[in-house]
Short mmCIF file of C-alpha atoms in Angstrom, two decimals:
data_model
loop_
_atom_site.label_atom_id
_atom_site.label_comp_id
_atom_site.label_asym_id
_atom_site.label_seq_id
_atom_site.Cartn_x
_atom_site.Cartn_y
_atom_site.Cartn_z
CA MET A 1 -155.25 11.02 -225.72
CA PRO A 2 -152.61 8.78 -227.56
CA ARG A 3 -150.04 11.59 -226.47
CA ILE A 4 -151.02 11.14 -222.66
CA THR A 5 -150.63 7.26 -223.26
CA ILE A 6 -147.16 7.62 -224.74
CA VAL A 7 -146.11 10.10 -222.12
CA SER A 8 -147.47 7.99 -219.15
CA ALA A 9 -145.81 4.84 -220.92
CA LEU A 10 -142.46 6.67 -220.90
CA LEU A 11 -142.97 7.81 -217.31
CA LEU A 12 -143.67 3.99 -216.48
CA VAL A 13 -140.61 2.94 -218.23
CA PHE A 14 -138.47 5.57 -216.59
CA GLY A 15 -140.05 4.90 -213.24
CA LEU A 16 -139.13 1.18 -213.48
CA ALA A 17 -135.61 1.89 -214.83
CA ALA A 18 -134.99 4.17 -211.87
CA ALA A 19 -136.24 1.61 -209.45
CA GLY A 20 -134.38 -0.99 -210.93
CA SER A 21 -131.04 0.86 -210.75
CA ALA A 22 -131.58 2.03 -207.32
CA GLN A 23 -132.07 -1.70 -206.28
CA ALA A 24 -128.92 -2.57 -208.45
CA VAL A 25 -126.83 0.07 -206.77
CA ASP A 26 -127.82 -1.16 -203.36
CA VAL A 27 -126.96 -4.93 -203.98
CA GLU A 28 -123.73 -3.71 -205.55
CA LYS A 29 -122.92 -1.88 -202.52
CA THR A 30 -123.76 -5.07 -200.34
CA PHE A 31 -121.56 -7.02 -202.59
CA LYS A 32 -118.61 -4.66 -202.45
CA PHE A 33 -118.92 -4.27 -198.72
CA TYR A 34 -119.27 -7.88 -197.55
CA CYS A 35 -118.09 -10.03 -200.26
CA ALA A 36 -115.46 -8.46 -202.40
CA GLN A 37 -112.88 -8.98 -199.49
CA CYS A 38 -112.66 -12.54 -200.54
CA HIS A 39 -114.50 -12.58 -203.98
CA GLY A 40 -112.89 -9.42 -205.31
CA LEU A 41 -114.59 -6.29 -206.40
CA ASP A 42 -115.02 -7.78 -209.78
CA GLY A 43 -116.48 -11.04 -208.32
CA LYS A 44 -113.41 -13.00 -209.79
CA GLY A 45 -112.35 -14.63 -206.66
CA LYS A 46 -109.40 -12.43 -205.88
CA GLY A 47 -110.11 -10.19 -202.99
CA PRO A 48 -107.30 -8.97 -200.67
CA ASN A 49 -108.00 -11.77 -198.07
CA VAL A 50 -106.76 -14.49 -200.63
CA THR A 51 -103.15 -14.48 -199.67
CA LYS A 52 -100.70 -17.29 -200.32
CA ASP A 53 -101.85 -19.23 -197.11
CA PHE A 54 -105.67 -18.96 -197.97
CA ALA A 55 -106.40 -22.57 -198.50
CA THR A 56 -109.40 -22.54 -200.88
CA THR A 57 -109.77 -20.01 -203.65
CA PRO A 58 -113.23 -18.07 -203.30
CA ARG A 59 -115.70 -19.06 -206.17
CA ASN A 60 -114.99 -16.96 -209.37
CA PHE A 61 -118.51 -15.67 -210.08
CA THR A 62 -117.71 -14.75 -213.55
CA ASP A 63 -116.94 -18.41 -214.70
CA PRO A 64 -120.17 -19.88 -215.92
CA LYS A 65 -118.97 -23.14 -216.12
CA GLU A 66 -118.46 -23.36 -212.46
CA MET A 67 -121.55 -21.25 -211.45
CA ASN A 68 -123.85 -23.39 -213.88
CA LYS A 69 -123.22 -26.34 -211.39
CA LEU A 70 -125.24 -24.44 -208.68
CA THR A 71 -128.82 -23.96 -208.36
CA ASP A 72 -130.22 -20.58 -207.03
CA GLY A 73 -130.97 -22.72 -203.87
CA ASP A 74 -127.43 -23.81 -203.56
CA ILE A 75 -126.13 -20.32 -203.75
CA LYS A 76 -128.67 -19.09 -201.22
CA THR A 77 -127.78 -21.75 -198.74
CA ALA A 78 -124.09 -21.15 -199.10
CA ILE A 79 -124.50 -17.50 -198.36
CA LYS A 80 -126.95 -17.84 -195.60
CA ASP A 81 -125.27 -20.89 -193.75
CA GLY A 82 -121.84 -20.81 -194.99
CA GLY A 83 -119.38 -23.26 -197.05
CA PRO A 84 -119.92 -26.22 -194.68
CA ALA A 85 -123.85 -26.20 -195.20
CA VAL A 86 -122.92 -27.14 -198.86
CA SER A 87 -120.06 -29.32 -198.30
CA LYS A 88 -117.67 -26.40 -198.99
CA SER A 89 -114.85 -24.71 -197.09
CA GLU A 90 -115.57 -23.09 -193.89
CA LEU A 91 -113.57 -20.22 -195.33
CA MET A 92 -117.00 -19.22 -196.97
CA PRO A 93 -118.73 -17.51 -194.05
CA PRO A 94 -122.30 -17.89 -193.02
CA TRP A 95 -124.17 -14.60 -193.42
CA GLY A 96 -127.56 -15.49 -192.37
CA LYS A 97 -127.27 -13.54 -189.14
CA THR A 98 -125.90 -10.34 -190.84
CA LEU A 99 -127.99 -10.06 -193.82
CA THR A 100 -131.67 -10.11 -194.40
CA ASP A 101 -133.40 -12.64 -196.67
CA GLU A 102 -134.08 -9.73 -199.17
CA GLU A 103 -130.53 -8.85 -199.27
CA ILE A 104 -129.41 -12.43 -199.81
CA ASP A 105 -131.95 -12.97 -202.66
CA ALA A 106 -130.61 -9.79 -204.22
CA LEU A 107 -127.11 -11.11 -203.75
CA VAL A 108 -128.11 -14.34 -205.74
CA GLY A 109 -129.48 -12.16 -208.68
CA TYR A 110 -126.37 -10.20 -208.65
CA ILE A 111 -124.19 -13.27 -208.66
CA ARG A 112 -126.25 -14.65 -211.64
CA LYS A 113 -125.51 -11.31 -213.42
CA LEU A 114 -121.79 -11.61 -212.92
CA CYS A 115 -121.73 -15.21 -214.37
CA GLN A 116 -124.37 -14.47 -217.05
CA CYS A 117 -125.83 -17.91 -216.27
CA LYS A 118 -129.12 -19.34 -215.07
CA GLY A 119 -127.53 -22.34 -213.19
CA LYS A 120 -128.83 -25.67 -212.76
CA GLN A 121 -132.59 -25.70 -212.45
CA GLY A 122 -134.18 -27.41 -209.21
CA MET B 1 -79.47 19.12 -142.34
CA ARG B 2 -82.01 16.77 -140.91
CA LEU B 3 -84.86 19.17 -141.84
CA ALA B 4 -83.36 19.88 -145.36
CA SER B 5 -83.27 16.19 -146.23
CA THR B 6 -86.74 15.56 -144.87
CA VAL B 7 -87.94 18.41 -146.89
CA SER B 8 -86.34 17.27 -149.96
CA LEU B 9 -87.50 13.73 -149.56
CA ALA B 10 -91.02 15.06 -149.10
CA ALA B 11 -90.60 17.13 -152.34
CA ALA B 12 -89.44 14.09 -154.27
CA MET B 13 -92.43 12.02 -153.00
CA LEU B 14 -94.63 14.67 -154.15
CA LEU B 15 -93.14 14.75 -157.69
CA VAL B 16 -93.23 11.05 -157.88
CA ALA B 17 -96.97 11.18 -156.89
CA SER B 18 -97.83 13.82 -159.51
CA ALA B 19 -96.19 11.99 -162.11
CA GLY B 20 -98.07 8.99 -161.60
CA GLN B 21 -101.31 10.83 -161.24
CA ALA B 22 -103.83 10.40 -164.01
CA ASP B 23 -105.18 13.61 -165.71
CA PRO B 24 -107.89 12.72 -167.88
CA ALA B 25 -109.05 16.25 -168.36
CA ALA B 26 -105.54 17.36 -169.86
CA GLY B 27 -105.79 14.27 -172.10
CA GLU B 28 -109.31 15.16 -173.32
CA LYS B 29 -107.84 18.70 -174.18
CA LEU B 30 -105.06 17.31 -176.22
CA PHE B 31 -107.38 14.85 -177.90
CA THR B 32 -109.31 17.71 -179.15
CA GLY B 33 -106.48 20.09 -179.62
CA LYS B 34 -104.73 17.60 -181.90
CA ASN B 35 -107.86 17.07 -183.88
CA CYS B 36 -107.91 13.35 -182.98
CA ASN B 37 -111.89 13.77 -182.94
CA GLY B 38 -111.61 14.67 -186.67
CA CYS B 39 -111.15 11.00 -187.18
CA HIS B 40 -112.47 9.30 -184.03
CA TYR B 41 -115.93 9.69 -182.23
CA THR B 42 -116.00 9.29 -178.63
CA GLN B 43 -119.53 9.57 -177.66
CA GLY B 44 -121.56 6.32 -177.48
CA PRO B 45 -124.00 4.71 -178.47
CA ALA B 46 -122.84 3.55 -181.91
CA GLN B 47 -123.74 5.90 -184.70
CA GLU B 48 -123.42 3.99 -187.85
CA LYS B 49 -126.69 2.64 -189.39
CA THR B 50 -125.67 2.03 -193.13
CA ILE B 51 -122.74 0.78 -194.97
CA ASP B 52 -122.40 4.53 -196.18
CA ASP B 53 -122.35 5.72 -192.63
CA GLN B 54 -119.39 3.17 -191.78
CA LEU B 55 -117.67 3.93 -195.04
CA ALA B 56 -117.74 7.55 -194.18
CA LYS B 57 -115.58 7.20 -191.13
CA LYS B 58 -111.92 7.98 -191.22
CA GLY B 59 -111.00 5.94 -188.15
CA PRO B 60 -112.31 3.50 -185.64
CA GLU B 61 -114.77 4.59 -183.10
CA LEU B 62 -113.33 5.27 -179.59
CA TRP B 63 -116.07 5.65 -177.40
CA TYR B 64 -115.52 2.40 -175.54
CA ALA B 65 -111.79 2.49 -175.82
CA GLY B 66 -111.28 2.22 -172.10
CA SER B 67 -113.17 -1.20 -172.21
CA LYS B 68 -111.28 -2.41 -175.23
CA PHE B 69 -107.79 -1.66 -174.81
CA GLN B 70 -105.09 -2.52 -172.27
CA LYS B 71 -103.80 0.61 -170.81
CA ALA B 72 -99.87 -0.17 -171.19
CA TRP B 73 -100.45 -1.25 -174.86
CA LEU B 74 -102.33 2.14 -175.54
CA LYS B 75 -99.93 4.30 -174.18
CA GLY B 76 -97.09 2.86 -176.05
CA TRP B 77 -98.96 2.67 -179.31
CA LEU B 78 -100.02 6.48 -179.27
CA ALA B 79 -96.37 7.24 -178.77
CA ASP B 80 -95.21 4.87 -181.53
CA PRO B 81 -98.19 3.71 -183.72
CA LYS B 82 -97.54 0.69 -185.97
CA PRO B 83 -100.12 -0.52 -188.42
CA ILE B 84 -102.86 -2.61 -186.96
CA ARG B 85 -105.16 -3.07 -189.88
CA PRO B 86 -103.01 -4.51 -192.81
CA LEU B 87 -105.20 -2.54 -195.23
CA LYS B 88 -105.88 1.27 -195.18
CA TYR B 89 -109.07 1.98 -193.18
CA ASN B 90 -112.06 1.24 -195.22
CA SER B 91 -110.10 0.34 -198.41
CA LEU B 92 -109.80 -3.13 -200.09
CA THR B 93 -107.20 -2.05 -202.40
CA GLU B 94 -104.69 0.07 -200.77
CA LYS B 95 -102.21 -0.96 -197.97
CA ASN B 96 -102.20 0.72 -194.52
CA PRO B 97 -99.93 3.69 -195.01
CA GLY B 98 -98.69 3.62 -191.41
CA ASN B 99 -98.85 7.19 -191.02
CA HIS B 100 -100.95 7.50 -187.94
CA PRO B 101 -100.38 10.74 -185.97
CA LYS B 102 -97.69 10.23 -183.20
CA LEU B 103 -97.67 11.67 -179.74
CA SER B 104 -94.81 12.53 -177.28
CA ALA B 105 -94.44 10.02 -174.37
CA ALA B 106 -96.02 12.71 -172.01
CA ASP B 107 -99.02 13.39 -174.28
CA ALA B 108 -99.43 9.78 -174.89
CA GLY B 109 -99.72 9.25 -171.18
CA ALA B 110 -102.34 11.98 -170.65
CA VAL B 111 -104.42 10.83 -173.71
CA THR B 112 -104.30 7.49 -172.63
CA ASP B 113 -105.62 8.53 -169.05
CA TYR B 114 -108.45 10.12 -171.07
CA LEU B 115 -109.18 7.21 -173.37
CA MET B 116 -109.39 4.75 -170.40
CA THR B 117 -112.10 6.67 -168.89
CA LEU B 118 -114.29 5.90 -172.03
CA THR B 119 -115.82 2.51 -170.80
CA THR B 120 -119.38 0.93 -171.30
CA PRO B 121 -121.30 -1.09 -168.86
CA GLU B 122 -121.80 -3.57 -171.91
CA VAL B 123 -118.35 -4.93 -170.96
CA LYS B 124 -118.66 -6.92 -167.78
CA LYS B 125 -115.36 -7.68 -165.79
CA GLY B 126 -114.61 -11.32 -165.68
CA ALA B 127 -117.33 -12.18 -168.40
CA ALA B 128 -114.90 -13.95 -170.81
CA GLY B 129 -114.04 -16.32 -167.94
CA LYS B 130 -111.71 -19.00 -168.56
CA GLY B 131 -112.50 -20.87 -171.82
CA LYS B 132 -110.71 -23.80 -173.56
CA LYS B 133 -107.73 -22.58 -175.58
CA LEU B 134 -107.85 -25.91 -177.91
CA LYS B 135 -111.47 -25.82 -178.46
CA GLY B 136 -111.11 -22.19 -179.33
CA LYS B 137 -108.40 -22.95 -181.67
CA LEU B 138 -110.84 -25.29 -183.62
CA VAL B 139 -113.32 -22.65 -183.92
CA PHE B 140 -110.83 -20.22 -185.21
CA MET B 141 -108.85 -22.38 -187.49
CA LYS B 142 -111.31 -25.19 -188.82
CA LYS B 143 -114.93 -24.52 -188.09
CA MET B 144 -115.30 -20.68 -188.72
CA PRO B 145 -113.70 -18.32 -191.44
CA CYS B 146 -112.01 -16.17 -188.63
CA LYS B 147 -108.47 -16.69 -190.18
CA GLY B 148 -109.81 -15.80 -193.63
CA CYS B 149 -109.81 -12.04 -192.71
CA HIS B 150 -107.57 -11.73 -189.77
CA GLN B 151 -103.89 -12.17 -189.25
CA TYR B 152 -102.67 -14.48 -186.36
CA PRO B 153 -99.34 -15.57 -185.17
CA LYS B 154 -98.20 -19.25 -185.80
CA ARG B 155 -94.63 -19.61 -184.18
CA LYS B 156 -92.52 -16.82 -185.52
CA LYS B 157 -94.87 -16.45 -188.67
CA VAL B 158 -97.78 -14.23 -189.43
CA LEU B 159 -100.45 -15.90 -191.38
CA GLY B 160 -104.09 -15.13 -192.45
CA GLY B 161 -106.28 -12.68 -194.12
CA LEU B 162 -106.12 -8.84 -194.42
CA SER B 163 -109.47 -7.35 -194.19
CA GLY B 164 -109.94 -7.39 -190.49
CA PRO B 165 -107.73 -5.90 -187.79
CA SER B 166 -104.45 -8.01 -187.09
CA LEU B 167 -104.89 -10.01 -184.16
CA VAL B 168 -101.17 -10.45 -183.71
CA GLY B 169 -100.27 -9.17 -180.21
CA ALA B 170 -104.05 -9.53 -178.96
CA SER B 171 -102.71 -10.66 -175.60
CA LYS B 172 -101.12 -7.30 -175.01
CA ARG B 173 -103.56 -5.12 -176.93
CA LEU B 174 -107.42 -6.32 -176.15
CA ASN B 175 -109.16 -6.73 -172.98
CA PRO B 176 -110.67 -10.30 -173.33
CA ASP B 177 -113.88 -9.22 -171.65
CA TRP B 178 -114.31 -6.84 -174.52
CA ILE B 179 -113.67 -9.45 -177.10
CA TYR B 180 -116.35 -11.63 -175.43
CA ALA B 181 -118.87 -8.79 -175.28
CA TYR B 182 -117.81 -7.63 -178.99
CA MET B 183 -118.71 -11.27 -180.12
CA MET B 184 -121.91 -11.63 -178.22
CA LYS B 185 -123.37 -8.09 -178.66
CA PRO B 186 -122.21 -7.08 -182.11
CA LYS B 187 -124.92 -4.66 -182.63
CA VAL B 188 -123.73 -2.37 -179.49
CA PHE B 189 -120.31 -2.05 -180.74
CA LYS B 190 -120.39 -2.38 -184.60
CA PRO B 191 -123.84 -2.34 -186.12
CA VAL B 192 -122.43 -2.37 -189.72
CA LYS B 193 -119.17 -4.05 -190.40
CA MET B 194 -117.59 -6.26 -192.90
CA MET B 195 -117.39 -9.12 -190.21
CA PRO B 196 -120.35 -11.49 -190.13
CA VAL B 197 -122.54 -11.58 -187.07
CA PHE B 198 -121.84 -14.80 -185.13
CA THR B 199 -124.56 -14.72 -182.42
CA GLY B 200 -126.75 -17.59 -183.01
CA ILE B 201 -124.07 -19.33 -184.98
CA LEU B 202 -121.51 -19.47 -181.89
CA ASN B 203 -122.85 -20.24 -178.57
CA GLU B 204 -121.67 -18.52 -175.32
CA VAL B 205 -118.94 -21.49 -174.47
CA ASP B 206 -117.81 -21.27 -178.20
CA VAL B 207 -117.16 -17.50 -177.84
CA LYS B 208 -115.48 -17.98 -174.45
CA ASN B 209 -113.08 -20.67 -175.97
CA VAL B 210 -112.23 -18.64 -179.09
CA THR B 211 -111.71 -15.48 -176.74
CA THR B 212 -109.42 -17.55 -174.68
CA PHE B 213 -107.55 -18.69 -177.98
CA ILE B 214 -107.22 -15.17 -179.21
CA GLY B 215 -106.33 -13.73 -176.02
CA LYS B 216 -103.01 -15.61 -175.92
CA PHE B 217 -101.82 -14.18 -179.11
CA LYS B 218 -98.35 -12.98 -178.87
#
């Protein structure tokens, strides 16, 4: 009996880990495909589009000081409706017609992982 | 004498006529023979469903080439290809190596005749209409992030981002009716791409205006 519990507990843990990593792989792929062209593959804001005439540096997602100023809601609005929706540069595109709500929520989580910060609450 | 010159005149006319004649079948043979279809698919509708599908492609799809390109540009480019996308296809880190296969002028003509037959009814002749160039400029330069991903000409300079195809020379390369359809029906042409979907964000008039603006890029 105890052995079965241990085995099933292990199974459960592995199952969750596998589900978790499948999810992580997907959002990482989404980020690298759509966002890295400006924010960089590492999220530091230095993608290939950021040439010398790129007027506004894309946010560095690994900078907790900057990223802590934003709530999860701010991040979501910026992704969905673009920079101008949060009084930022129009160079940040609106992705609301490209990505689903689930994909955008996953990206918010991914960005929070990059900054290792929780952000402003609210 | 009289007869001879008539005959040679007729022969000359025949020669001219056959040189100007389109031969899509020969072009299609060349297209497969030179393994162009190893990197380009020519059968619509769009096949990409996921990011992986898009990333697996070695070159842009050509199933609507006849609706997208201007014939004279296509013929010239196939004989003397110059980079269109600043970065290597599907890469964010490498530059376009500029090593596209090159065709002889005659082969380029035949392949162009074939590619120009690959049209789609989704592109309607005259659909782009006449937009307002200055309003289109506002969309491209100020309201929307277009310039963040596309190179564009400004006087003698080339400015703009690198992840999208360069729009320098769009006035010679692209059919404005295709640009309009591409913006209005993104799922038809490009279900999965790095460019955001703008339908529902830009209306028909905005798209006509920005098409007119791009359509004048030298």
